[in-house]
Short mmCIF file of C-alpha atoms in Angstrom, two decimals:
data_model
loop_
_atom_site.label_atom_id
_atom_site.label_comp_id
_atom_site.label_asym_id
_atom_site.label_seq_id
_atom_site.Cartn_x
_atom_site.Cartn_y
_atom_site.Cartn_z
CA UNK O 1 92.57 185.95 193.03
CA UNK O 2 94.53 189.15 192.92
CA UNK O 3 97.31 189.18 190.33
CA UNK O 4 100.05 190.51 192.63
CA UNK O 5 103.03 192.35 191.11
CA UNK O 6 105.76 194.70 192.40
CA UNK O 7 104.59 198.21 193.24
CA UNK O 8 100.97 197.27 194.01
CA UNK O 9 99.32 198.75 197.06
CA UNK O 10 98.28 196.08 199.51
CA UNK O 11 94.80 196.84 200.83
CA UNK O 12 92.47 194.88 203.07
CA UNK O 13 90.09 194.44 200.13
CA UNK O 14 92.76 192.90 197.93
CA UNK O 15 93.90 190.58 200.71
CA UNK O 16 90.33 189.48 201.44
CA UNK O 17 89.74 188.91 197.72
CA UNK O 18 92.30 186.09 197.88
CA UNK O 19 90.50 184.25 200.68
CA UNK O 20 87.86 181.66 199.81
CA UNK O 21 84.32 182.65 200.77
CA UNK O 22 81.76 180.59 202.63
CA UNK O 23 80.14 177.64 200.88
CA UNK O 24 76.63 178.47 199.67
CA UNK O 25 73.71 176.32 198.55
CA UNK O 26 72.47 176.20 194.98
CA UNK O 27 68.73 176.39 194.23
CA UNK O 28 67.54 173.13 192.72
CA UNK O 29 65.07 173.19 189.83
CA UNK O 30 64.61 169.82 188.05
CA UNK O 31 67.46 168.19 189.98
CA UNK O 32 67.94 167.29 193.65
CA UNK O 33 70.75 166.91 196.13
CA UNK O 34 72.61 163.64 195.47
CA UNK O 35 71.59 160.69 197.66
CA UNK O 36 75.14 159.37 198.17
CA UNK O 37 77.22 160.07 201.28
CA UNK O 38 79.60 161.90 198.92
CA UNK O 39 79.71 165.72 199.20
CA UNK O 40 76.45 167.65 198.75
CA UNK O 41 76.37 170.14 195.85
CA UNK O 42 77.37 173.67 196.88
CA UNK O 43 79.22 176.71 195.51
CA UNK O 44 82.02 178.97 196.76
CA UNK O 45 83.60 182.24 195.66
CA UNK O 46 87.39 182.04 195.66
CA UNK O 47 88.95 185.34 194.69
CA UNK O 48 87.64 186.26 191.25
CA UNK O 49 86.37 182.74 190.53
CA UNK O 50 83.39 180.63 191.57
CA UNK O 51 83.56 176.87 191.95
CA UNK O 52 81.14 174.01 192.48
CA UNK O 53 81.72 171.09 194.81
CA UNK O 54 79.68 167.92 195.25
CA UNK O 55 77.11 165.87 193.40
CA UNK O 56 73.47 165.98 192.35
CA UNK O 57 70.94 163.80 190.55
CA UNK O 58 67.92 164.38 188.30
CA UNK O 59 64.48 164.52 189.87
CA UNK O 60 63.04 162.60 186.91
CA UNK O 61 64.22 160.69 183.85
CA UNK O 62 65.05 162.90 180.86
CA UNK O 63 66.77 163.02 177.46
CA UNK O 64 67.91 166.26 175.84
CA UNK O 65 68.27 169.29 178.10
CA UNK O 66 66.96 170.25 181.50
CA UNK O 67 67.42 173.13 183.95
CA UNK O 68 69.14 171.41 186.85
CA UNK O 69 69.79 174.20 189.36
CA UNK O 70 70.64 177.88 189.73
CA UNK O 71 73.71 179.42 191.38
CA UNK O 72 73.35 182.62 193.46
CA UNK O 73 73.31 185.80 191.35
CA UNK O 74 76.63 187.11 192.72
CA UNK O 75 78.35 183.89 191.64
CA UNK O 76 77.03 183.70 188.07
CA UNK O 77 79.65 184.05 185.31
CA UNK O 78 80.01 187.23 183.26
CA UNK O 79 79.85 185.04 180.12
CA UNK O 80 78.19 181.68 179.51
CA UNK O 81 80.51 178.70 180.07
CA UNK O 82 80.33 175.02 179.06
CA UNK O 83 81.65 172.03 181.01
CA UNK O 84 81.06 168.33 181.52
CA UNK O 85 80.29 166.35 184.66
CA UNK O 86 81.07 162.63 185.06
CA UNK O 87 78.53 160.08 186.25
CA UNK O 88 79.70 158.65 189.59
CA UNK O 89 77.28 155.74 189.90
CA UNK O 90 77.85 152.26 188.48
CA UNK O 91 77.36 151.46 184.83
CA UNK O 92 78.89 152.72 181.64
CA UNK O 93 80.89 155.90 182.30
CA UNK O 94 79.16 158.91 180.77
CA UNK O 95 79.66 162.65 180.74
CA UNK O 96 76.83 165.12 181.06
CA UNK O 97 77.05 168.45 179.23
CA UNK O 98 76.75 171.45 181.57
CA UNK O 99 76.08 175.07 180.58
CA UNK O 100 76.20 177.88 183.15
CA UNK O 101 74.43 181.03 181.96
CA UNK O 102 75.07 184.62 183.02
CA UNK O 103 71.77 184.44 184.93
CA UNK O 104 73.15 181.60 187.07
CA UNK O 105 70.89 178.99 185.47
CA UNK O 106 72.67 175.65 185.04
CA UNK O 107 71.37 173.55 182.15
CA UNK O 108 72.43 169.93 181.62
CA UNK O 109 72.48 168.09 178.28
CA UNK O 110 72.50 164.42 177.29
CA UNK O 111 71.69 162.47 174.13
CA UNK O 112 71.16 159.35 176.26
CA UNK O 113 68.38 158.81 178.78
CA UNK O 114 69.39 159.95 182.28
CA UNK O 115 67.57 158.32 185.19
CA UNK O 116 66.91 159.21 188.81
CA UNK O 117 69.56 156.77 190.06
CA UNK O 118 72.31 158.50 188.04
CA UNK O 119 74.49 160.84 190.12
CA UNK O 120 76.89 163.37 188.61
CA UNK O 121 79.94 165.05 190.15
CA UNK O 122 80.23 168.82 189.58
CA UNK O 123 83.36 169.20 191.73
CA UNK O 124 85.91 170.41 189.17
CA UNK O 125 83.65 172.98 187.53
CA UNK O 126 84.78 176.58 188.09
CA UNK O 127 84.66 179.85 186.14
CA UNK O 128 85.89 183.45 186.27
CA UNK O 129 83.53 186.07 187.71
CA UNK O 130 84.95 188.91 185.58
#
C-alpha cells in the first residue's frame, strides 16, 4: 500500500495501488488443491504485498522437503521468505515449514511424514513485493 504523507501528489496509479487485485490461481507441482469445502488456495496482490488464501494438500506422502506450488512471477517476493502453515485436519497439530523463493517456487518442509489426507492452511502468509 502507498505510504501516504502530507504533500504527496495523489495520482490514479497511487490510488489503484491501494486496491486489492483479483484473486489468481497458483500452479501446483507436487501438491494439489485441498479436498475440503474450505477455501481453495489462491493468491492476491494487495498494494505492495502479495498474500495467499486457502488450503492445499500433498499429492503423495513425503518427509523432508518438496516443491508444493508456484506463485505467478509478478507476485513472487523480491527476497526469499520463510513461514509456517498449520495442519487443519484432525490429529496432532503440526506446522509445516514454508519457503517462498524469488522465482515464486514454494517449498514445504517437515521432519515428520506428511500424508495425502493432511491439509494445510496458507491463509495468513503474505510478503512484500519490494
